[in-house]
mmCIF file of C-alpha atoms and ligand atoms in Angstrom:
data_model
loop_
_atom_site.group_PDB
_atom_site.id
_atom_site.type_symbol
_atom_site.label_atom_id
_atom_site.label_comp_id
_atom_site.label_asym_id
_atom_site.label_seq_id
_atom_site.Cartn_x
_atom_site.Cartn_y
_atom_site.Cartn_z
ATOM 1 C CA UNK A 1 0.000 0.000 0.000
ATOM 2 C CA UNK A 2 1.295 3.826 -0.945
ATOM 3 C CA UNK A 3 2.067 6.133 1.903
ATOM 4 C CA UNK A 4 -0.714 9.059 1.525
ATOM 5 C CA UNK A 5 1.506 11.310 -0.739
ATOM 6 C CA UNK A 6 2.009 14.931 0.126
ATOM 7 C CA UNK A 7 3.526 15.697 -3.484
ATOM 8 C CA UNK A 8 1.695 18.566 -5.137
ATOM 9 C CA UNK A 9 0.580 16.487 -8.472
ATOM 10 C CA UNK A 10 0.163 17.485 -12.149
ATOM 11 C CA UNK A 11 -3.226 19.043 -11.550
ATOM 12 C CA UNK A 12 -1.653 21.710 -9.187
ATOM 13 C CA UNK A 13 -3.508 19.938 -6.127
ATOM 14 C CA UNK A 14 -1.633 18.493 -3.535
ATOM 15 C CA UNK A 15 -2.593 14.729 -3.109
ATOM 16 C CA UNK A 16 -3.210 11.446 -4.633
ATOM 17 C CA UNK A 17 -6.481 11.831 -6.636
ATOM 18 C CA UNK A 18 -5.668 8.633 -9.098
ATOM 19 C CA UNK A 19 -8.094 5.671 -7.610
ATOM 20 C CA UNK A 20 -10.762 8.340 -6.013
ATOM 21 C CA UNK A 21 -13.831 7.587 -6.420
ATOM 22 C CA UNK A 22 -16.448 9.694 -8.565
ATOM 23 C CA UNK A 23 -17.498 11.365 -5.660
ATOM 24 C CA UNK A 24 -13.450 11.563 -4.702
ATOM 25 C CA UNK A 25 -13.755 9.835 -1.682
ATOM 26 C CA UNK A 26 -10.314 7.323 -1.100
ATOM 27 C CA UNK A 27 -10.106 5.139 1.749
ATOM 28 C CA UNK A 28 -7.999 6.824 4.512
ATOM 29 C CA UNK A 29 -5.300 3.457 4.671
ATOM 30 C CA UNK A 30 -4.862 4.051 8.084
ATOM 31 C CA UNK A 31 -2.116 1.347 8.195
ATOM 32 C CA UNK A 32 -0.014 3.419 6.088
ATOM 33 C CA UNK A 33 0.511 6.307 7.779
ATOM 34 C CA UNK A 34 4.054 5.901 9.785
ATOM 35 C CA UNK A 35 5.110 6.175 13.389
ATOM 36 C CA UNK A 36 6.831 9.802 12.717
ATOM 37 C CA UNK A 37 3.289 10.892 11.467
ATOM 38 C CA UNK A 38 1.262 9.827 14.687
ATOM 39 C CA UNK A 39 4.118 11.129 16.826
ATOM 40 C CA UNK A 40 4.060 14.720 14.879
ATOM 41 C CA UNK A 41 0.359 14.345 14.655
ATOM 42 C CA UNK A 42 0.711 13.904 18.633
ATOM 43 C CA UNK A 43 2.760 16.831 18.734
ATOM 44 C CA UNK A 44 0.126 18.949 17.072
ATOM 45 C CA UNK A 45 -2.738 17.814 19.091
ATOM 46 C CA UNK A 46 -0.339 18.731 22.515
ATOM 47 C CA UNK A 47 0.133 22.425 21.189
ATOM 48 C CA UNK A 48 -3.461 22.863 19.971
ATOM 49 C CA UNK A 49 -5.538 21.245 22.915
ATOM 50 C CA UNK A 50 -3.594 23.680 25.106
ATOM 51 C CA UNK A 51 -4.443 26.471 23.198
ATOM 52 C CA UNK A 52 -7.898 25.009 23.204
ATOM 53 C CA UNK A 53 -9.148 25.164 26.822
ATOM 54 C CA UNK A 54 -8.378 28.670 26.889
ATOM 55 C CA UNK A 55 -9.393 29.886 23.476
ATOM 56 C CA UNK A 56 -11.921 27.687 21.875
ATOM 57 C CA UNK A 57 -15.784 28.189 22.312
ATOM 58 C CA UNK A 58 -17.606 25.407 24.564
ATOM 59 C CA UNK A 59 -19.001 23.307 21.929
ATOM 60 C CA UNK A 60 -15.336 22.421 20.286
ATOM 61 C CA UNK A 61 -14.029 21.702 23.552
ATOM 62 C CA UNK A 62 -16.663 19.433 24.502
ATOM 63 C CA UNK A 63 -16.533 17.581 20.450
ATOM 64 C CA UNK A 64 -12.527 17.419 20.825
ATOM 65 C CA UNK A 65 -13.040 15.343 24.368
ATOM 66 C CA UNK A 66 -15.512 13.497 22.964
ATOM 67 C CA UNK A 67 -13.356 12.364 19.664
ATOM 68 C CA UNK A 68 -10.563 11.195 22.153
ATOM 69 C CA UNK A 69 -7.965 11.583 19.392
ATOM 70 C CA UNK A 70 -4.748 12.465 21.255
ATOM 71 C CA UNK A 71 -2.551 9.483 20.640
ATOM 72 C CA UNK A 72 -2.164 9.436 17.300
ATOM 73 C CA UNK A 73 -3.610 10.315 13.526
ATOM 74 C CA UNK A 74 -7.462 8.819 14.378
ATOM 75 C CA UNK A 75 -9.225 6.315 12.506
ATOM 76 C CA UNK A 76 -12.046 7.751 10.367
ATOM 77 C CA UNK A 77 -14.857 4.739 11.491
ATOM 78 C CA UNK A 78 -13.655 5.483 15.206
ATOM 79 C CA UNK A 79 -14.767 8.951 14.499
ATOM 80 C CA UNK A 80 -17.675 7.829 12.349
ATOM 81 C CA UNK A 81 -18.612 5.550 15.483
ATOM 82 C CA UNK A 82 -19.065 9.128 18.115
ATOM 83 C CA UNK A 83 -20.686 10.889 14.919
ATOM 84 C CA UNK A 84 -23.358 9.191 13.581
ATOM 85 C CA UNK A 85 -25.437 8.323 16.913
ATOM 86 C CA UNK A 86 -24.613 11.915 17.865
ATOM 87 C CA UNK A 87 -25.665 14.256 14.817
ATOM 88 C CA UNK A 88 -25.751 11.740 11.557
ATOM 89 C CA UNK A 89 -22.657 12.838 10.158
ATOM 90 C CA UNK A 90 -19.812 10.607 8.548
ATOM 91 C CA UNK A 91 -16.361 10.949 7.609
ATOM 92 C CA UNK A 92 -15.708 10.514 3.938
ATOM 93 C CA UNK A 93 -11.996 10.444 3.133
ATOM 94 C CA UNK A 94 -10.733 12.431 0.314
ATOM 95 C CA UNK A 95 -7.786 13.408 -1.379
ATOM 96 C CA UNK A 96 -7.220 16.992 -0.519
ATOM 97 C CA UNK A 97 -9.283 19.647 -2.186
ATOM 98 C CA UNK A 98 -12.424 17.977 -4.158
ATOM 99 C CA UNK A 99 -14.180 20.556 -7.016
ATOM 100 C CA UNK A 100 -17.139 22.835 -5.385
ATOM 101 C CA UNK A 101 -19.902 20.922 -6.373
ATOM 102 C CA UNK A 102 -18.599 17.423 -5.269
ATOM 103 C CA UNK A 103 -18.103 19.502 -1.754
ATOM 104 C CA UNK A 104 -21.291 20.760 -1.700
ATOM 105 C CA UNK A 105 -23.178 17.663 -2.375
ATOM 106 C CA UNK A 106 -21.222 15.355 0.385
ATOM 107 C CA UNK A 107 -22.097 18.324 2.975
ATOM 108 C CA UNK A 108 -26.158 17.916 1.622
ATOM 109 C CA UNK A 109 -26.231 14.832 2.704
ATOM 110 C CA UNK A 110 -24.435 15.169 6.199
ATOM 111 C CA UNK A 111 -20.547 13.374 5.026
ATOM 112 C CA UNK A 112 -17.656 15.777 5.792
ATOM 113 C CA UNK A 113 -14.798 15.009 3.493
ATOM 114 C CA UNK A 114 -11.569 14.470 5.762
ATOM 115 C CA UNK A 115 -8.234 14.670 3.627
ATOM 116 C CA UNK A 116 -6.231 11.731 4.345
ATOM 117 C CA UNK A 117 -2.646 13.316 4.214
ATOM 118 C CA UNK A 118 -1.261 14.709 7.115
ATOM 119 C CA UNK A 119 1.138 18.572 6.814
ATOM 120 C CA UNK A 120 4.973 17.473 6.593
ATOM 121 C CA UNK A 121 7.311 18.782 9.647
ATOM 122 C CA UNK A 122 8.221 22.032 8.223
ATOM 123 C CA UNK A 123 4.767 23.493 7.837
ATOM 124 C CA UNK A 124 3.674 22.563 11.385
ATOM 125 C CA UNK A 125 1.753 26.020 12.274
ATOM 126 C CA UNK A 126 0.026 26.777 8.701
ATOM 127 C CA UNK A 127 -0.866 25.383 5.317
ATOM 128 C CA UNK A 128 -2.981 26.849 2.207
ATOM 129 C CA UNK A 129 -4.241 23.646 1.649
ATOM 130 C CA UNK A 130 -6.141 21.500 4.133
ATOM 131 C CA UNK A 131 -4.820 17.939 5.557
ATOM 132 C CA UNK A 132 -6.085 15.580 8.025
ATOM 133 C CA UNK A 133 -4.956 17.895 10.768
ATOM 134 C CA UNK A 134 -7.148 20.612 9.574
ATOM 135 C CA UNK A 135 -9.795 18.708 8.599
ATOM 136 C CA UNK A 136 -10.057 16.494 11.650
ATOM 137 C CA UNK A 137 -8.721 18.681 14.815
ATOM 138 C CA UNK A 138 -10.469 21.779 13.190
ATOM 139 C CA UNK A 139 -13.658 20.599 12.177
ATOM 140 C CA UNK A 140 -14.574 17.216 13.284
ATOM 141 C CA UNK A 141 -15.466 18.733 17.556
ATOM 142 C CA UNK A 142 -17.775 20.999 15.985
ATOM 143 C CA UNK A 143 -19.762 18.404 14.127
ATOM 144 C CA UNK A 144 -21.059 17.319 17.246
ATOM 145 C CA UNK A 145 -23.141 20.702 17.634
ATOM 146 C CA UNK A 146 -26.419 20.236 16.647
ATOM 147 C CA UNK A 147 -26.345 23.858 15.535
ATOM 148 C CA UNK A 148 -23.284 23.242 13.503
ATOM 149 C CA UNK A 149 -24.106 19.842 11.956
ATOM 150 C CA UNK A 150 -27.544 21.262 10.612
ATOM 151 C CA UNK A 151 -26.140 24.605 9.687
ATOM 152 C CA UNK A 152 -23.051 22.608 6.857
ATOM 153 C CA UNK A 153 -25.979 20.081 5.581
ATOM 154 C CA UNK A 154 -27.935 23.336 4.613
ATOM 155 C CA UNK A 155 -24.922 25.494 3.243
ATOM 156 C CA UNK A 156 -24.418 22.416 1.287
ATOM 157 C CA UNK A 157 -27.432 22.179 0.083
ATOM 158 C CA UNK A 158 -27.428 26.114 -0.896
ATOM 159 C CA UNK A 159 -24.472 25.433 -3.153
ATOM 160 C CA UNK A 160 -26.129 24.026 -6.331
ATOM 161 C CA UNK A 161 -28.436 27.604 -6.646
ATOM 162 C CA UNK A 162 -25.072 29.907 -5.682
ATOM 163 C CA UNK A 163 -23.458 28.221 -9.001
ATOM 164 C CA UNK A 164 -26.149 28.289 -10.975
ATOM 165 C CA UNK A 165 -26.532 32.214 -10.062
ATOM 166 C CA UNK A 166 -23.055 33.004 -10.621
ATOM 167 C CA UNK A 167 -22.583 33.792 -6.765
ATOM 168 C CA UNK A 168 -20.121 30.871 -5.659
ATOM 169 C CA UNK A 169 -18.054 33.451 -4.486
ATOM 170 C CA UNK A 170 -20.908 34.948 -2.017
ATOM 171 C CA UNK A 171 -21.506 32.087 -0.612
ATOM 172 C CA UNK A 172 -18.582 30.790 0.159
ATOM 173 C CA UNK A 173 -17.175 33.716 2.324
ATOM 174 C CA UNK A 174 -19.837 32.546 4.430
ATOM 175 C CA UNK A 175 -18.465 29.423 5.171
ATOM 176 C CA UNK A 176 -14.947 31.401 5.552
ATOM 177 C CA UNK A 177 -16.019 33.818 7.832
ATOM 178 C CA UNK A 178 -17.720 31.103 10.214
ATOM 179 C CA UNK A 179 -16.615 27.301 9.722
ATOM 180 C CA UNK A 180 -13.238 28.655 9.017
ATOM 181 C CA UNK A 181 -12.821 31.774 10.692
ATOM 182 C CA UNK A 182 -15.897 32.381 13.387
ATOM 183 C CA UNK A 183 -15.541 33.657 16.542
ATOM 184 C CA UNK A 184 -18.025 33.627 18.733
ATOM 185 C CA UNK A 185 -19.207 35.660 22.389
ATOM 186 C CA UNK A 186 -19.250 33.528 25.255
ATOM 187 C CA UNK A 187 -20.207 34.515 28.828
ATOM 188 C CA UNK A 188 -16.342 34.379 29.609
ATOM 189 C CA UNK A 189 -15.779 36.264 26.646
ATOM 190 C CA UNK A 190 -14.547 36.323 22.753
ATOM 191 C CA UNK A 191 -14.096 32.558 21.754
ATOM 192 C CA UNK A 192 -12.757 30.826 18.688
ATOM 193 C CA UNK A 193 -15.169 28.363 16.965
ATOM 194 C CA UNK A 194 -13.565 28.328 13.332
ATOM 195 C CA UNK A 195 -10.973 25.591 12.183
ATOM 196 C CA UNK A 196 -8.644 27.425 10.266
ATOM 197 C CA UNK A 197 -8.329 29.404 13.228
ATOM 198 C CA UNK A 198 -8.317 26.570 15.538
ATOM 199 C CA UNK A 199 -5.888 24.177 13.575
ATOM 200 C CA UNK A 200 -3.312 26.718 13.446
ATOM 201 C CA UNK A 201 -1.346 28.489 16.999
ATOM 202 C CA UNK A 202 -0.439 31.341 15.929
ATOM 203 C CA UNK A 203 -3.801 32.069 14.428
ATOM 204 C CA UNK A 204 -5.608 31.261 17.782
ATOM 205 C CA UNK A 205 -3.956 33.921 19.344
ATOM 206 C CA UNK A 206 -4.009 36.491 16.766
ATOM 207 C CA UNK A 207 -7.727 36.514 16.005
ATOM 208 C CA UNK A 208 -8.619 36.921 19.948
ATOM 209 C CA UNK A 209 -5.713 38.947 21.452
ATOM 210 C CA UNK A 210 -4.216 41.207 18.676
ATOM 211 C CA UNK A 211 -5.798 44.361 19.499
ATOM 212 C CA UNK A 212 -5.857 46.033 16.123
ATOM 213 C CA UNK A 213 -8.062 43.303 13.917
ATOM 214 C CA UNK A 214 -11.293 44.755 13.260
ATOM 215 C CA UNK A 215 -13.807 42.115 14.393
ATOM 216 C CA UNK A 216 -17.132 43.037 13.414
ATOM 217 C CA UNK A 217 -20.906 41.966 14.548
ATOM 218 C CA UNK A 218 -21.478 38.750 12.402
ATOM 219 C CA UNK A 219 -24.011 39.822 9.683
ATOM 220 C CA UNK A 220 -24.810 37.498 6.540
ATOM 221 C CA UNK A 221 -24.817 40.076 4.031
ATOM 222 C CA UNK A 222 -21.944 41.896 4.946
ATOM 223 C CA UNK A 223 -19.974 38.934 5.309
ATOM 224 C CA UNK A 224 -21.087 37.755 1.642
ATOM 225 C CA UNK A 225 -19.396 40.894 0.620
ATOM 226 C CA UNK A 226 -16.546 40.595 2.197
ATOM 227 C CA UNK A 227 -13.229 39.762 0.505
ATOM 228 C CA UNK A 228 -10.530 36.863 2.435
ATOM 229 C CA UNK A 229 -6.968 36.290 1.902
ATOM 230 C CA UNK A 230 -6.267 32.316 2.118
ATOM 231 C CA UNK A 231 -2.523 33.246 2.839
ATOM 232 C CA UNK A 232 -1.888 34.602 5.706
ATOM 233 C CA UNK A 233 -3.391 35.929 9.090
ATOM 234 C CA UNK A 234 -7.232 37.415 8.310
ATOM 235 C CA UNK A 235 -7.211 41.204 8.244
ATOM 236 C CA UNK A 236 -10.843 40.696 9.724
ATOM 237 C CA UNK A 237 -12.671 38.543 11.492
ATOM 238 C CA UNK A 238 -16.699 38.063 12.377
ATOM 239 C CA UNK A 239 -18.259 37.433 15.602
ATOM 240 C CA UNK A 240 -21.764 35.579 16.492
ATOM 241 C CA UNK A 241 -23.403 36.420 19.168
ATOM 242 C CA UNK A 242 -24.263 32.344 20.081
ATOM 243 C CA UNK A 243 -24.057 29.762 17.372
ATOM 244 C CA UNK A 244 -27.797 29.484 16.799
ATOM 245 C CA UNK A 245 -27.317 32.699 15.311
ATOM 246 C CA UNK A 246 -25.782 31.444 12.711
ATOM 247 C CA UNK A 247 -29.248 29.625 11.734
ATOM 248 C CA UNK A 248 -31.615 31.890 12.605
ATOM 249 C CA UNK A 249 -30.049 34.621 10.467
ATOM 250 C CA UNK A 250 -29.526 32.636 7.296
ATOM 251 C CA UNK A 251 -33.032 30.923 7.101
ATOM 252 C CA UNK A 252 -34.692 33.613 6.906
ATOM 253 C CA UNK A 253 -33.035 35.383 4.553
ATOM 254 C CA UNK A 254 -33.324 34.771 0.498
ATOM 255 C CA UNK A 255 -30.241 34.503 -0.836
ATOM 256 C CA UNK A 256 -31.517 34.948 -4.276
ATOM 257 C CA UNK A 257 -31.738 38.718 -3.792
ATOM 258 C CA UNK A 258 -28.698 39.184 -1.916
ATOM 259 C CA UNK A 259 -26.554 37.065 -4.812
ATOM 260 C CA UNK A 260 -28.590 39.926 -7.952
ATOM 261 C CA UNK A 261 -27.606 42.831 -6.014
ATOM 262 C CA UNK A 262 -24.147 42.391 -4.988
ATOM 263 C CA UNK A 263 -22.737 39.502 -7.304
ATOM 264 C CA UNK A 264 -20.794 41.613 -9.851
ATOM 265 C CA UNK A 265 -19.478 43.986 -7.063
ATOM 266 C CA UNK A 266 -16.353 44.542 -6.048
ATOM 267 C CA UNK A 267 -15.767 42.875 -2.189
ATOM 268 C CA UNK A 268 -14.916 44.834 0.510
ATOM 269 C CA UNK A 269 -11.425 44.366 1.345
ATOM 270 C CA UNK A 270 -11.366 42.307 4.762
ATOM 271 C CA UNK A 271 -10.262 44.552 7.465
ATOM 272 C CA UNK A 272 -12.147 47.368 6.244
ATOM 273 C CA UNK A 273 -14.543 48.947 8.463
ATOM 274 C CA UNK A 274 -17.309 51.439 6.582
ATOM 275 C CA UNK A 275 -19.413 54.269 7.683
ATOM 276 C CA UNK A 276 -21.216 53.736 10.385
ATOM 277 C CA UNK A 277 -20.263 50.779 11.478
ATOM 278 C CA UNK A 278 -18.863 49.629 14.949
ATOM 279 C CA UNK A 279 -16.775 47.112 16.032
ATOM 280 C CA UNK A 280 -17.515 44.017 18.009
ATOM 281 C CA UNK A 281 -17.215 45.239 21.797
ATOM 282 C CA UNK A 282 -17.017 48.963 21.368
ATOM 283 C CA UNK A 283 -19.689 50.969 22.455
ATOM 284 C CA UNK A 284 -21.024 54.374 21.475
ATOM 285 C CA UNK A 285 -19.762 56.900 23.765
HETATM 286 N N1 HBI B 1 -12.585 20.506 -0.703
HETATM 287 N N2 HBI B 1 -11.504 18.965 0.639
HETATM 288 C C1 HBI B 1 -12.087 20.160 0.487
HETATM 289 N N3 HBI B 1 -12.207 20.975 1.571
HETATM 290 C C2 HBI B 1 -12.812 22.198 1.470
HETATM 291 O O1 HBI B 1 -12.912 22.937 2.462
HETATM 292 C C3 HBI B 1 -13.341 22.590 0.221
HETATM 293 C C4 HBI B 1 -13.202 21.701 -0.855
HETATM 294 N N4 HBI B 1 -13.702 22.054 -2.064
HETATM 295 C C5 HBI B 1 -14.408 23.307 -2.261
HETATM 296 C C6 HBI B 1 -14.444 24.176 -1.071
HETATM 297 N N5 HBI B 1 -13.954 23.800 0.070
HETATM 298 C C7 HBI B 1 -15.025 25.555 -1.105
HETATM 299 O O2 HBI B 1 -14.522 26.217 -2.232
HETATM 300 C C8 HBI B 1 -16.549 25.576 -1.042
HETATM 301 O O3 HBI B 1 -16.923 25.795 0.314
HETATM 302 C C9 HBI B 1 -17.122 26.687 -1.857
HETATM 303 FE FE1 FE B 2 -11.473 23.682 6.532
#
């Protein structure tokens, strides 16, 4: 059996896509990965769940316990095992970065696809790219939230009409400025509930204690026009007031609308704060 390859192939994605299925899912061949990757896997779940009791909202801290995935790169049917009684979702493994629609339509129907290779030793704090790390550390807690689980089987499902409208774009700074990058207000105070955030230290304490960020007052339309970098720290960041908010503002709003007016726009750069708005946490005077 291969070792899951790292190598950035011919089609400029980094991964083995040859013997994916249609759907590109691959089987994770957990037997291949070797005893240096579970012991830097081991290393990155030491720094992170550190970081995590201090900086990560409630319902990530309580999925990450409940994964029990500290010893090692995890098995995807161990995972699927905790998952499916808990919120119907199942691991699908994939080769790295699958095309939007094939995304879309395994988040529809409640499978998160899970990249099977894990970072190499030199690129321990960031990657463009996601890799088991990412995918499982980052997002794998919060699919144990109800909120969560239902809100990625709808976004999923909203795909197919952002295509077809020529608003991929729109809709996907959405699941940037949330799944990836969401903060959220707990009673204790500013948390982190986003996996890019979460899967990466220096990130984790950027988007919480750098006091210059603009975080804004999560808000669906604004966030649909708002521009990301995928390269470096975010210039801007959004905050929910609970995650249930992040359902009860979306259903009822028609996207349709939103997509017409603002489509063929120019985004707002991320970090930029316009007239009249006000930061998360400041207060008129
Ligand atoms: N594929 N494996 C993987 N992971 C992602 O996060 C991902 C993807 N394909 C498309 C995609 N994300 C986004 O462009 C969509 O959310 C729009
Ligand atoms: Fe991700």
């Amino acid at each position: 059996m291969k070792t899951p390859c790292t190598e950035t192939t011919t089609s400029g994605l980094r991964g083995e896509y040859e013997g994916a299925a249609d759907d590109y899912t691959v089987g994770q061949h957990w037997h291949a990965y070797t005893p240096e990757m579970h012991d830097r896997w081991r290393r990155l779940h030491a720094r992170q769940s550190a970081l995590v009791e201090t900086h990560a909202c409630a319902a990530f801290r309580e999925g990450l316990a409940r994964l029990d995935c500290a010893d090692g790169i995890p098995r995807f049917e161990d995972a699927n095992a905790v998952l499916g009684p808990a919120t119907g979702w199942q691991l699908v493994g994939v080769p790295g970065f699958i095309p939007d629609a094939v995304f879309f339509d395994h988040l529809a129907h409640r499978r998160f696809p899970v990249t099977r290779w894990l970072r190499e030793e030199h690129e321990l704090d960031y990657l463009v790219e996601p890799d088991v790390f990412h995918d499982f550390f980052g997002h794998v807690p919060m699919l144990l939230d109800p909120t969560i689980a239902d809100f990625l089987e709808l976004y999923g499902k909203a795909g197919a009409r952002a295509m077809a409208m020529d608003a991929l774009p729109m809709l996907a700074r959405i699941y940037w400025y949330t799944i990836e990058f969401g903060l959220v207000r707990e009673t204790e105070g500013l948390r982190v509930f986003g996996a890019g955030i979460i899967s990466s230290s220096g990130e984790t304490q950027f988007s919480l204690e750098d006091r210059e960020v603009l975080r804004l007052p999560f808000d669906p339309v604004r966030v649909m026009r708002t521009g990301y970098t995928i390269d470096s720290f975010q210039k801007g960041y959004f905050v929910l007031e609970s995650l249930p908010q992040l359902i009860e503002d979306l259903v009822g709003l028609d996207f349709g609308p939103v997509y017409e007016r603002w489509r063929h726009e120019a985004p707002i750069p991320a970090g930029t704060l316009l007239t009249g708005e006000i930061p998360f946490g400041e207060t008129i005077a």
